[in-house]
XYZ file of C-alpha atoms in Angstrom:
83
model
C -112.361 3.074 -14.175
C -111.617 4.354 -17.634
C -114.501 2.101 -18.915
C -116.603 4.249 -16.706
C -115.403 7.581 -18.730
C -115.804 5.905 -22.128
C -119.170 4.657 -21.312
C -120.128 8.556 -21.309
C -118.118 9.772 -24.242
C -120.182 12.123 -26.606
C -118.149 11.407 -29.922
C -115.226 9.757 -31.224
C -112.835 12.620 -30.745
C -113.623 12.185 -27.052
C -113.202 8.624 -27.044
C -110.059 8.816 -28.886
C -108.533 11.696 -26.178
C -109.674 9.372 -23.250
C -107.918 6.124 -24.855
C -104.649 8.203 -25.403
C -104.836 9.569 -22.059
C -105.089 5.889 -20.613
C -102.352 4.631 -22.692
C -99.887 7.352 -21.115
C -100.595 6.385 -17.682
C -98.917 3.653 -15.603
C -100.976 0.693 -14.809
C -101.553 -1.605 -11.727
C -101.982 -5.227 -12.059
C -105.096 -5.957 -9.703
C -106.273 -9.227 -10.926
C -108.728 -9.700 -7.885
C -109.683 -6.177 -7.278
C -113.322 -6.479 -7.906
C -113.464 -9.219 -5.020
C -111.179 -7.535 -2.762
C -113.112 -4.372 -3.194
C -116.406 -6.191 -2.515
C -114.845 -7.348 0.718
C -113.560 -3.862 1.626
C -116.943 -2.439 0.793
C -118.759 -5.015 3.078
C -116.372 -4.410 6.152
C -116.597 -0.552 5.730
C -120.222 -0.478 4.767
C -119.557 1.496 1.857
C -122.740 1.212 -0.014
C -124.434 2.812 3.106
C -121.982 5.906 2.514
C -123.411 6.175 -1.310
C -120.027 4.303 -2.426
C -120.547 1.893 -4.900
C -118.263 -1.040 -6.428
C -116.371 0.780 -8.829
C -115.657 3.639 -6.567
C -114.720 0.938 -3.899
C -112.244 -0.559 -6.583
C -110.880 2.838 -7.248
C -110.334 3.353 -3.469
C -108.718 0.009 -3.157
C -106.458 0.525 -6.069
C -105.315 3.650 -4.776
C -104.532 2.650 -1.271
C -102.775 -0.555 -2.212
C -100.570 1.010 -4.705
C -99.949 4.304 -2.736
C -101.503 6.637 -5.345
C -103.352 9.732 -5.060
C -107.092 9.896 -5.481
C -108.343 12.631 -7.670
C -111.970 12.746 -7.646
C -114.831 15.349 -7.134
C -116.853 12.895 -5.130
C -116.839 14.200 -1.427
C -118.017 10.806 0.037
C -115.420 8.801 -1.756
C -112.563 11.479 -1.061
C -113.684 11.231 2.695
C -113.268 7.624 2.915
C -109.873 7.887 1.056
C -108.771 10.326 3.624
C -109.817 8.275 6.781
C -108.683 4.821 5.470
């Protein structure tokens, strides 16, 4: 997910800030998350709700690790709350 943030960086200072923040956070080991998120996406018909694979990965990682989801994406937040 931080790769998505890094993709949109505007300069090296912003990149450095994002990487520093990433290193300070706890990590989850989700080696098969893309496959599992694809299955979740299919079962819940997430693409029809405007929720793509990366957001499905986020949803699954948060739910399976009992983590909060911080997002401004109303569709994703609603799916998180209803799952």
